[in-house]
Coordinates of C-alpha atoms in Angstrom, one line a residue:
Chain A
X1 CA 32.2 37.6 93.0
X2 CA 28.8 36.6 93.1
X3 CA 27.6 35.9 89.4
X4 CA 25.2 38.5 88.7
X5 CA 21.5 37.6 88.8
X6 CA 19.9 37.0 85.2
X7 CA 17.4 39.4 83.7
X8 CA 14.7 36.5 84.5
X9 CA 15.2 37.2 88.1
X10 CA 14.0 40.6 87.9
X11 CA 10.1 40.5 88.4
X12 CA 9.3 43.1 85.5
X13 CA 5.9 42.0 84.6
X14 CA 5.1 42.6 88.7
X15 CA 6.0 45.6 89.0
X16 CA 4.6 46.9 85.4
X17 CA 1.3 45.7 86.9
X18 CA 1.6 48.4 89.5
X19 CA 1.4 50.9 86.5
X20 CA -2.1 51.6 85.1
X21 CA -0.9 54.2 82.2
X22 CA 1.4 51.3 80.7
X23 CA -1.7 49.2 80.3
X24 CA -3.2 51.3 77.6
X25 CA -3.0 52.3 74.5
X26 CA -1.3 55.1 72.1
X27 CA -2.7 55.6 68.2
X28 CA -4.7 52.1 68.7
X29 CA -1.6 50.0 69.7
X30 CA -0.2 48.8 73.4
X31 CA 1.8 51.7 75.0
X32 CA 5.7 51.5 74.5
X33 CA 6.6 53.9 76.8
X34 CA 10.4 54.9 76.0
X35 CA 10.4 58.5 77.6
X36 CA 11.2 58.0 81.4
X37 CA 13.8 60.3 81.2
X38 CA 11.3 63.3 80.4
X39 CA 8.9 61.9 83.1
X40 CA 8.6 58.3 84.5
X41 CA 4.7 56.8 84.9
X42 CA 3.3 56.4 88.5
X43 CA 2.8 53.2 90.5
X44 CA -0.7 52.5 91.9
X45 CA 0.6 53.1 95.4
X46 CA 1.6 56.9 94.5
X47 CA -1.6 57.2 92.8
X48 CA -3.5 55.6 96.2
X49 CA -1.3 57.9 98.9
X50 CA -2.5 61.0 96.6
X51 CA -5.8 60.0 97.3
X52 CA -5.6 58.7 100.6
X53 CA -3.8 62.1 101.6
X54 CA -6.8 64.4 100.4
X55 CA -9.6 61.9 101.3
X56 CA -8.7 61.5 104.8
X57 CA -6.1 63.7 105.9
X58 CA -5.6 67.5 104.5
X59 CA -5.0 70.2 106.5
X60 CA -2.6 73.1 106.7
X61 CA 0.9 71.8 108.3
X62 CA 3.0 72.8 110.9
X63 CA 0.5 75.8 112.2
X64 CA -2.7 73.8 113.7
X65 CA -3.4 72.9 116.9
X66 CA -6.0 70.5 116.1
X67 CA -5.6 66.8 115.4
X68 CA -5.9 67.2 111.6
X69 CA -3.4 69.7 111.2
X70 CA -0.9 67.6 113.1
X71 CA -1.8 64.3 111.0
X72 CA -1.1 66.1 107.9
X73 CA 2.4 67.8 109.3
X74 CA 3.0 64.6 110.0
X75 CA 2.4 63.1 106.8
X76 CA 4.4 66.1 105.1
X77 CA 7.3 65.4 107.6
X78 CA 7.3 61.6 106.9
X79 CA 7.9 62.5 103.1
X80 CA 10.9 64.3 104.0
X81 CA 12.2 61.6 106.2
X82 CA 12.1 59.1 103.7
X83 CA 13.9 61.2 101.6
X84 CA 16.4 61.5 103.4
X85 CA 16.9 58.1 103.8
X86 CA 16.8 58.0 100.0
X87 CA 19.7 60.3 99.9
X88 CA 21.4 58.8 102.9
X89 CA 21.2 62.6 104.1
X90 CA 22.6 62.9 107.6
X91 CA 19.4 64.7 108.9
X92 CA 16.1 65.8 107.8
X93 CA 16.2 69.3 108.0
X94 CA 19.3 69.0 105.1
X95 CA 16.3 67.8 102.8
X96 CA 14.3 70.8 101.3
X97 CA 11.3 70.2 99.3
X98 CA 11.1 72.0 96.2
X99 CA 9.1 72.3 93.2
X100 CA 11.8 69.9 90.9
X101 CA 15.2 70.0 90.1
X102 CA 14.9 73.6 88.4
X103 CA 13.6 75.2 91.4
X104 CA 16.8 73.6 93.3
X105 CA 18.9 74.7 90.8
X106 CA 17.7 78.4 91.1
X107 CA 17.5 78.7 94.8
X108 CA 21.1 77.6 95.5
X109 CA 22.2 79.7 92.3
X110 CA 20.4 82.7 93.7
X111 CA 21.0 82.3 97.5
X112 CA 24.5 81.4 97.2
X113 CA 25.2 83.8 94.5
X114 CA 23.9 86.8 96.4
X115 CA 25.9 86.0 99.3
X116 CA 29.5 85.1 97.7
X117 CA 29.5 85.8 94.1
X118 CA 31.5 88.8 92.9
X119 CA 33.0 90.5 89.5
X120 CA 35.3 88.4 88.5
X121 CA 34.6 85.0 90.1
X122 CA 33.7 82.1 88.5
X123 CA 31.1 79.6 88.0
X124 CA 32.4 76.1 86.5
X125 CA 29.9 74.1 84.3
X126 CA 29.9 71.1 81.9
X127 CA 29.3 71.4 78.0
X128 CA 26.4 68.4 78.6
X129 CA 24.1 70.8 81.0
X130 CA 20.7 70.6 80.7
X131 CA 19.3 74.0 80.2
X132 CA 18.0 73.9 83.7
X133 CA 21.6 73.9 85.2
X134 CA 22.9 76.8 82.8
X135 CA 20.4 79.4 82.8
X136 CA 20.2 80.1 86.5
X137 CA 23.7 80.6 87.0
X138 CA 23.4 82.8 83.9
X139 CA 20.8 85.0 85.7
X140 CA 23.1 85.1 88.7
X141 CA 26.2 85.8 86.6
X142 CA 24.8 88.6 85.3
X143 CA 23.7 89.9 88.7
X144 CA 26.9 89.5 90.3
X145 CA 29.8 89.9 87.6
X146 CA 30.6 86.5 87.7
X147 CA 31.8 85.0 85.0
X148 CA 30.5 81.0 83.7
X149 CA 33.5 78.9 82.4
X150 CA 32.6 75.3 81.1
X151 CA 34.0 71.9 81.3
X152 CA 34.2 70.7 77.3
X153 CA 32.7 67.0 76.6
X154 CA 34.5 64.2 74.5
X155 CA 33.6 62.6 71.5
X156 CA 32.2 59.7 73.3
X157 CA 30.4 62.0 75.5
X158 CA 32.4 61.9 79.0
X159 CA 33.8 65.0 80.0
X160 CA 37.4 66.2 79.8
X161 CA 38.9 66.3 83.2
X162 CA 42.2 67.3 82.3
X163 CA 40.1 70.4 81.3
X164 CA 38.3 70.2 84.3
X165 CA 41.6 70.2 86.5
X166 CA 42.9 73.2 84.6
X167 CA 39.6 75.2 84.7
X168 CA 39.4 74.7 88.8
X169 CA 41.1 77.6 89.7
X170 CA 41.1 81.0 92.4
X171 CA 38.5 82.1 90.9
X172 CA 36.1 79.5 91.0
X173 CA 33.3 79.7 93.2
X174 CA 31.1 76.9 92.6
X175 CA 31.0 73.8 90.6
X176 CA 27.5 72.6 89.2
X177 CA 27.4 70.0 87.1
X178 CA 24.9 66.7 86.1
X179 CA 25.5 63.8 88.1
X180 CA 24.1 61.6 85.2
X181 CA 23.3 63.4 81.6
X182 CA 19.9 63.3 80.2
X183 CA 20.6 62.9 76.2
X184 CA 23.7 61.1 76.5
X185 CA 23.2 59.0 79.4
X186 CA 26.5 59.7 80.5
X187 CA 27.4 59.0 84.1
X188 CA 30.0 61.9 85.3
X189 CA 32.7 60.6 87.7
X190 CA 31.4 63.0 90.2
X191 CA 33.5 61.7 93.5
X192 CA 36.6 63.0 91.7
X193 CA 34.7 66.5 90.4
X194 CA 34.1 66.5 93.9
X195 CA 37.3 65.5 95.7
X196 CA 39.1 67.9 93.1
X197 CA 36.9 71.0 93.7
X198 CA 37.1 70.5 97.6
X199 CA 40.7 70.3 97.4
X200 CA 40.3 73.8 96.3
X201 CA 37.8 74.6 98.8
X202 CA 35.0 74.8 95.8
X203 CA 31.7 73.7 96.8
X204 CA 29.7 71.1 94.1
X205 CA 26.0 71.0 93.1
X206 CA 24.8 68.0 91.1
X207 CA 21.9 68.0 89.3
X208 CA 20.6 64.5 89.9
X209 CA 17.3 65.0 88.1
X210 CA 18.5 61.8 85.7
X211 CA 20.3 59.8 88.1
X212 CA 17.9 59.6 91.4
X213 CA 15.6 57.3 89.0
X214 CA 18.4 54.9 88.2
X215 CA 21.1 54.6 90.7
X216 CA 21.9 54.5 94.8
X217 CA 22.6 58.2 95.8
X218 CA 24.5 58.3 99.3
X219 CA 25.3 62.5 100.0
X220 CA 27.5 61.7 102.7
X221 CA 29.9 59.0 101.0
X222 CA 29.6 61.8 98.3
X223 CA 30.5 64.2 100.4
X224 CA 28.2 66.9 98.0
X225 CA 27.4 70.2 99.1
X226 CA 24.0 70.3 97.1
X227 CA 22.0 67.8 95.4
X228 CA 18.8 68.3 93.1
X229 CA 16.4 66.2 91.5
X230 CA 12.8 65.9 90.6
X231 CA 10.0 63.9 92.0
X232 CA 7.9 63.0 88.6
X233 CA 11.1 61.3 87.5
X234 CA 11.4 58.8 89.8
X235 CA 7.7 57.8 90.0
X236 CA 6.4 60.6 92.4
X237 CA 4.1 63.3 91.3
X238 CA 4.8 66.1 89.4
X239 CA 5.8 69.4 90.9
X240 CA 7.6 68.3 93.8
X241 CA 11.4 67.8 94.2
X242 CA 14.2 67.7 96.6
X243 CA 17.4 69.9 97.3
X244 CA 19.5 68.5 99.3
X245 CA 22.0 70.8 101.0
X246 CA 25.0 70.4 103.9
X247 CA 23.6 71.8 107.1
X248 CA 26.7 74.2 107.2
X249 CA 25.3 75.8 104.0
X250 CA 21.8 76.0 104.5
X251 CA 22.7 77.6 107.6
X252 CA 24.7 80.2 105.7
X253 CA 22.6 80.8 102.7
X254 CA 19.7 83.9 102.8
X255 CA 16.3 82.6 101.9
X256 CA 15.2 82.7 98.4
X257 CA 11.4 83.2 98.8
X258 CA 9.7 85.1 101.8
X259 CA 6.7 84.5 103.0
X260 CA 4.6 82.2 105.9
X261 CA 6.3 79.1 107.2
X262 CA 9.7 80.4 106.8
X263 CA 9.4 82.9 109.5
X264 CA 10.2 83.1 113.2
X265 CA 9.1 86.8 113.9
X266 CA 8.1 89.5 111.5
X267 CA 7.9 93.1 112.2
X268 CA 8.1 95.9 109.7
X269 CA 11.4 96.6 110.8
X270 CA 13.3 93.5 110.9
X271 CA 12.3 89.7 110.3
X272 CA 13.9 86.6 111.6
X273 CA 13.6 83.7 109.6
X274 CA 12.5 80.0 111.0
X275 CA 15.2 77.3 111.2
X276 CA 16.0 75.0 108.8
X277 CA 14.3 73.5 106.5
X278 CA 11.2 75.8 107.0
X279 CA 13.6 78.8 106.1
X280 CA 13.4 77.4 102.8
X281 CA 9.9 76.6 102.3
X282 CA 8.1 79.8 102.2
X283 CA 4.3 79.5 101.7
X284 CA 1.9 76.5 102.2
X285 CA 4.1 73.5 100.7
X286 CA 2.9 71.2 98.4
X287 CA 1.6 68.8 101.0
X288 CA 0.0 66.2 98.8
X289 CA 3.5 66.0 96.4
X290 CA 5.3 65.5 99.6
X291 CA 3.4 62.5 100.3
X292 CA 3.3 61.3 96.9
X293 CA 6.8 61.6 96.9
X294 CA 7.5 59.5 99.7
X295 CA 5.4 56.5 98.4
X296 CA 7.4 56.9 95.6
X297 CA 11.1 56.7 96.9
X298 CA 9.8 54.1 99.4
X299 CA 8.5 51.5 96.6
X300 CA 11.7 52.5 94.3
X301 CA 13.8 51.4 97.9
X302 CA 11.6 48.4 98.5
X303 CA 12.1 47.1 94.5
X304 CA 15.5 47.8 95.4
X305 CA 18.0 50.4 93.6
X306 CA 20.7 47.9 92.6
X307 CA 18.0 45.5 91.0
X308 CA 16.5 48.3 89.0
X309 CA 19.9 49.6 88.2
X310 CA 20.9 46.4 87.0
X311 CA 17.3 45.4 85.2
X312 CA 18.1 48.8 83.0
X313 CA 22.0 48.3 82.6
X314 CA 21.0 45.2 80.8
X315 CA 17.8 46.7 78.8
X316 CA 20.4 49.5 77.7
X317 CA 22.8 46.8 76.7
X318 CA 20.4 45.2 75.0
X319 CA 18.9 48.1 73.2
X320 CA 22.4 49.8 71.9
X321 CA 23.4 46.1 70.2
X322 CA 20.1 46.1 68.3
X323 CA 20.2 49.5 67.0
X324 CA 23.5 49.3 66.0
X325 CA 22.6 46.5 63.8
X326 CA 20.3 49.2 61.9
X327 CA 22.1 50.6 58.9
X328 CA 23.5 54.1 59.3
X329 CA 22.4 54.4 62.5
X330 CA 24.5 56.5 64.8
X331 CA 24.4 56.8 68.8
X332 CA 25.9 59.8 70.6
X333 CA 27.0 58.9 73.8
X334 CA 29.2 56.2 74.0
X335 CA 30.7 56.5 77.6
X336 CA 31.8 53.6 79.4
X337 CA 29.2 54.6 82.4
X338 CA 26.0 55.0 80.8
X339 CA 22.5 54.7 82.6
X340 CA 18.5 55.1 81.4
X341 CA 18.8 56.5 77.6
X342 CA 20.1 56.1 74.3
X343 CA 20.6 59.1 72.4
X344 CA 20.5 58.4 68.2
X345 CA 20.0 59.3 64.6
X346 CA 19.9 57.4 61.4
X347 CA 21.4 58.5 58.2
X348 CA 20.2 62.0 57.8
X349 CA 16.4 61.2 58.6
X350 CA 15.4 64.2 60.9
X351 CA 14.3 63.3 64.5
X352 CA 11.0 65.0 64.1
X353 CA 10.2 62.4 61.2
X354 CA 11.2 59.6 63.4
X355 CA 9.1 60.4 66.6
X356 CA 5.8 60.8 63.9
X357 CA 6.1 57.3 62.5
X358 CA 6.9 56.1 66.2
X359 CA 4.2 57.4 67.8
X360 CA 2.1 56.0 65.2
X361 CA 3.0 52.8 66.1
X362 CA 2.3 53.5 69.6
X363 CA 6.1 54.1 70.6
X364 CA 6.4 57.3 73.1
X365 CA 10.0 58.8 72.5
X366 CA 11.3 62.1 72.8
X367 CA 12.9 64.0 69.6
X368 CA 14.6 67.5 69.9
X369 CA 17.5 68.9 71.4
X370 CA 16.2 67.6 75.0
X371 CA 16.8 71.2 76.3
X372 CA 20.8 70.7 75.7
X373 CA 21.6 73.1 72.7
X374 CA 25.0 73.8 73.5
X375 CA 25.6 69.9 73.7
X376 CA 23.7 69.4 70.2
X377 CA 25.8 72.2 68.7
X378 CA 29.1 70.7 70.2
X379 CA 27.9 67.3 67.9
X380 CA 26.9 69.6 65.2
X381 CA 23.2 68.0 65.1
X382 CA 19.5 69.8 65.6
X383 CA 18.7 66.8 68.0
X384 CA 18.3 63.0 68.6
X385 CA 16.0 60.5 68.9
X386 CA 15.9 59.2 72.6
X387 CA 14.7 56.0 74.0
X388 CA 14.9 56.1 77.9
X389 CA 14.2 53.3 80.4
X390 CA 12.2 52.7 83.7
X391 CA 12.0 50.1 85.7
X392 CA 8.9 48.9 84.0
X393 CA 10.2 48.3 80.7
X394 CA 11.2 45.2 79.0
X395 CA 13.0 43.4 76.0
X396 CA 9.4 43.6 74.6
X397 CA 9.4 47.4 74.9
X398 CA 12.7 47.1 73.3
X399 CA 11.8 44.9 70.4
X400 CA 9.2 46.9 69.4
X401 CA 11.2 49.7 69.4
X402 CA 13.7 48.2 66.6
X403 CA 10.9 47.3 64.6
X404 CA 9.5 50.8 64.7
X405 CA 12.8 52.4 63.8
X406 CA 13.2 49.9 60.8
X407 CA 10.0 50.6 59.4
X408 CA 10.2 54.5 60.0
X409 CA 13.5 54.2 58.3
X410 CA 11.9 52.3 55.3
X411 CA 9.4 55.1 55.0
X412 CA 11.6 58.1 55.0
X413 CA 14.6 56.6 53.2
Chain B
X1 CA -9.8 76.7 41.9
X2 CA -10.9 78.4 45.4
X3 CA -9.4 77.6 48.3
X4 CA -12.7 75.8 49.3
X5 CA -12.3 74.0 46.3
X6 CA -8.7 72.8 46.4
X7 CA -9.5 71.8 50.1
X8 CA -12.3 69.6 49.2
X9 CA -10.3 68.0 45.9
X10 CA -7.7 67.2 49.4
X11 CA -9.9 65.9 51.5
X12 CA -11.4 63.4 48.5
X13 CA -7.5 62.2 47.9
X14 CA -7.4 61.2 51.5
X15 CA -10.6 59.3 51.7
X16 CA -8.7 56.5 49.5
X17 CA -6.0 55.7 52.1
X18 CA -7.1 52.6 54.9
X19 CA -4.9 53.4 56.8
X20 CA -2.0 55.6 58.6
X21 CA 0.8 54.3 56.6
X22 CA -0.5 55.1 53.3
X23 CA -1.3 58.3 54.7
X24 CA 2.1 59.2 55.9
X25 CA 3.9 57.4 52.8
X26 CA 2.0 60.0 50.3
X27 CA 2.7 62.9 53.0
X28 CA 6.5 61.7 52.6
X29 CA 6.4 61.6 49.0
X30 CA 4.7 65.3 49.0
X31 CA 7.7 65.9 51.3
X32 CA 10.5 64.7 48.6
X33 CA 8.4 66.3 45.6
X34 CA 7.8 70.1 47.1
X35 CA 9.8 72.7 44.8
X36 CA 12.3 73.9 46.9
X37 CA 12.7 77.3 48.3
X38 CA 15.3 79.5 46.1
X39 CA 18.3 79.0 48.5
X40 CA 19.1 82.8 48.8
X41 CA 15.5 82.9 50.5
X42 CA 16.8 79.9 53.2
X43 CA 18.1 82.4 55.6
X44 CA 17.7 84.1 59.2
X45 CA 15.0 86.4 57.9
X46 CA 12.9 83.7 56.3
X47 CA 13.4 81.2 59.1
X48 CA 10.3 80.2 61.3
X49 CA 11.7 78.6 64.8
X50 CA 10.0 75.6 65.8
X51 CA 11.6 73.4 68.5
X52 CA 11.4 70.2 66.8
X53 CA 11.5 71.4 63.1
X54 CA 12.6 74.6 61.3
X55 CA 10.8 75.9 58.9
X56 CA 11.9 78.7 55.9
X57 CA 8.9 80.7 54.4
X58 CA 9.1 83.2 51.3
X59 CA 6.2 84.9 49.5
X60 CA 6.0 87.4 46.7
X61 CA 3.1 88.7 44.5
X62 CA 2.5 87.0 41.3
X63 CA 0.0 89.9 39.3
X64 CA -2.7 89.4 41.5
X65 CA -1.7 86.3 43.3
X66 CA 0.7 85.3 45.8
X67 CA 3.0 82.7 45.2
X68 CA 4.1 81.0 48.5
X69 CA 7.9 78.8 48.5
X70 CA 8.7 77.1 51.9
X71 CA 10.9 74.5 53.5
X72 CA 11.7 72.3 56.4
X73 CA 14.6 70.2 57.4
X74 CA 12.0 67.8 58.7
X75 CA 10.6 65.7 55.6
X76 CA 6.6 64.9 57.5
X77 CA 6.6 69.1 58.0
X78 CA 7.7 69.4 54.3
X79 CA 5.0 67.2 52.8
X80 CA 2.2 69.3 55.1
X81 CA 3.8 72.0 54.2
X82 CA 3.6 70.9 50.3
X83 CA -0.4 70.8 51.3
X84 CA -0.6 74.2 52.6
X85 CA 1.2 75.7 49.4
X86 CA -1.1 73.5 47.2
X87 CA -4.2 75.7 49.4
X88 CA -2.9 78.6 49.2
X89 CA 0.0 79.4 46.7
X90 CA -1.8 81.1 43.8
X91 CA -4.5 82.9 46.2
X92 CA -5.3 86.9 45.8
X93 CA -4.0 87.9 49.1
X94 CA -7.2 89.0 50.7
X95 CA -8.7 85.2 50.1
X96 CA -5.4 84.0 51.8
X97 CA -5.9 86.1 54.7
X98 CA -9.2 85.1 55.4
X99 CA -9.0 81.4 54.5
X100 CA -10.1 78.4 57.0
X101 CA -8.1 75.8 56.6
X102 CA -10.5 73.3 57.7
X103 CA -8.8 70.2 55.1
X104 CA -5.8 69.6 58.2
X105 CA -8.4 68.6 60.9
X106 CA -10.6 66.4 58.0
X107 CA -7.4 64.5 56.7
X108 CA -6.4 63.8 60.3
X109 CA -3.6 65.9 60.3
X110 CA -5.0 68.2 63.1
X111 CA -1.7 67.3 65.7
X112 CA 0.9 68.4 63.5
X113 CA -1.0 72.0 63.5
X114 CA -1.0 71.9 67.7
X115 CA 1.2 74.3 69.4
X116 CA 2.7 71.8 71.2
X117 CA 4.3 70.1 68.6
X118 CA 6.5 73.3 68.1
X119 CA 7.5 71.9 64.8
X120 CA 7.0 75.3 63.1
X121 CA 4.0 74.8 61.2
X122 CA 1.2 76.4 63.3
X123 CA 3.9 80.0 62.9
X124 CA 4.2 79.4 59.1
X125 CA 0.1 78.9 58.7
X126 CA -0.3 82.2 61.1
X127 CA 2.4 84.0 58.7
X128 CA 1.1 83.0 55.7
X129 CA -2.3 84.9 56.5
X130 CA -0.1 87.5 57.7
X131 CA 1.4 88.1 54.2
X132 CA -2.0 87.8 52.5
X133 CA -3.7 90.8 55.0
X134 CA -0.7 92.5 54.4
X135 CA -0.1 92.2 50.9
X136 CA -3.8 92.9 50.4
X137 CA -3.5 96.4 52.2
X138 CA -0.4 97.2 49.7
X139 CA -2.8 96.0 47.0
X140 CA -5.3 98.5 48.2

């Protein structure tokens, strides 16, 4: 085995220079940004791609015969091709532009549910899901009479796979789980989850919102049926995301929204739908978003996803070790495989108080339930303080966090 | 003292602090010293839900003035509650309903009373003033 390259080999300072917002201050102190799991900052090339698109290329896509419209269409479709490479999807038309992970899951829940779910069917979720991978299923369950079943979470933040095997049954029609937990950082064993579901002929949706910034994704190797992620967590613009769906599913599913772009022929008696992917992209799409997302995904692939993952894993290890030296500090989520985030509490100090003091020190962390209330109930806590990493975070950021937490503890105890 | 006079007093107190740490240390101390709400009132009916922290509020008439007691699970929120109680508790209901709470802005704690903070404080202030308006109406 090759020795792992050292942290020093990763050009974090060079990458960091690409992010204008990281050069600013907050409350008079140089910004330490440790909330990338909520939304990452944007590199120069994404900002330039957006600016360039609106300045020189903008027109509506797919309909114009004139050159500018064709150039805009090309820029939009180039974004899709880059996203296809990012996911290693087999076909461009399996890659749909959506507003983000939330819309992606709502689309699958609504379209799949309308066609395939009936009274007595079951949808299998897990106890560590973000509300975005719970509520859309509740809506369609209510409409169809299907039931939601939940794979429990173990004390260390891993899923109980034995329980999963038992819950997978004749009534299961869909398995929808997070690839990586946004609150605990757990990397779920998605290969096994998918294999077990497929053994019973059940399709799987992965919520990849927290995986896309930190890991290499290969939807063909995973053999996953649906994969969703948001652009703004992968250094791209807000308001754009990707839903990957296997072609056989996307061809089967009814459209989610009706409108322009998604039709082949409209009469008042009957409408026929456009080919994939346009069938699922009603209305004028977020063209600049697609261009910006393409630039962001290309930036991530150029920086090297293995290198980013390794850098972040080392930061996570460094942070965890240093946090655990603080008296009374407990880490939530101690799974063997983790990515991107560390959640903690110190004694009975409320996350809001910790977050307020850290804010004064120029350190941006997230506090609260992180849109995973069932998971907080599982651990019997109101919320946590969560530090999360991006490709641009440094050991100095972590050192400032540790000093800040110690200071907050002194003030609040 | 009137609501305005108490606000001026608090603004003068805060003028002594030279940096944010002294200010927050003071708020944290206030949070620790807040007379706790009677446990029987710390229930669902008195709870003001915030996404970040939770607040319980109780109001009752004492002669012709309103007495507030409150609590929160976060100590900085409790400290700010202590200031709000200092300003509004013991005042006639009509004055509470009409109060302009400008002191929060002047002592640099405005961000804690921003709806985006979701700490329950915005709703609590609304609720306190609502008590004022309602109790004034009952008095009449």
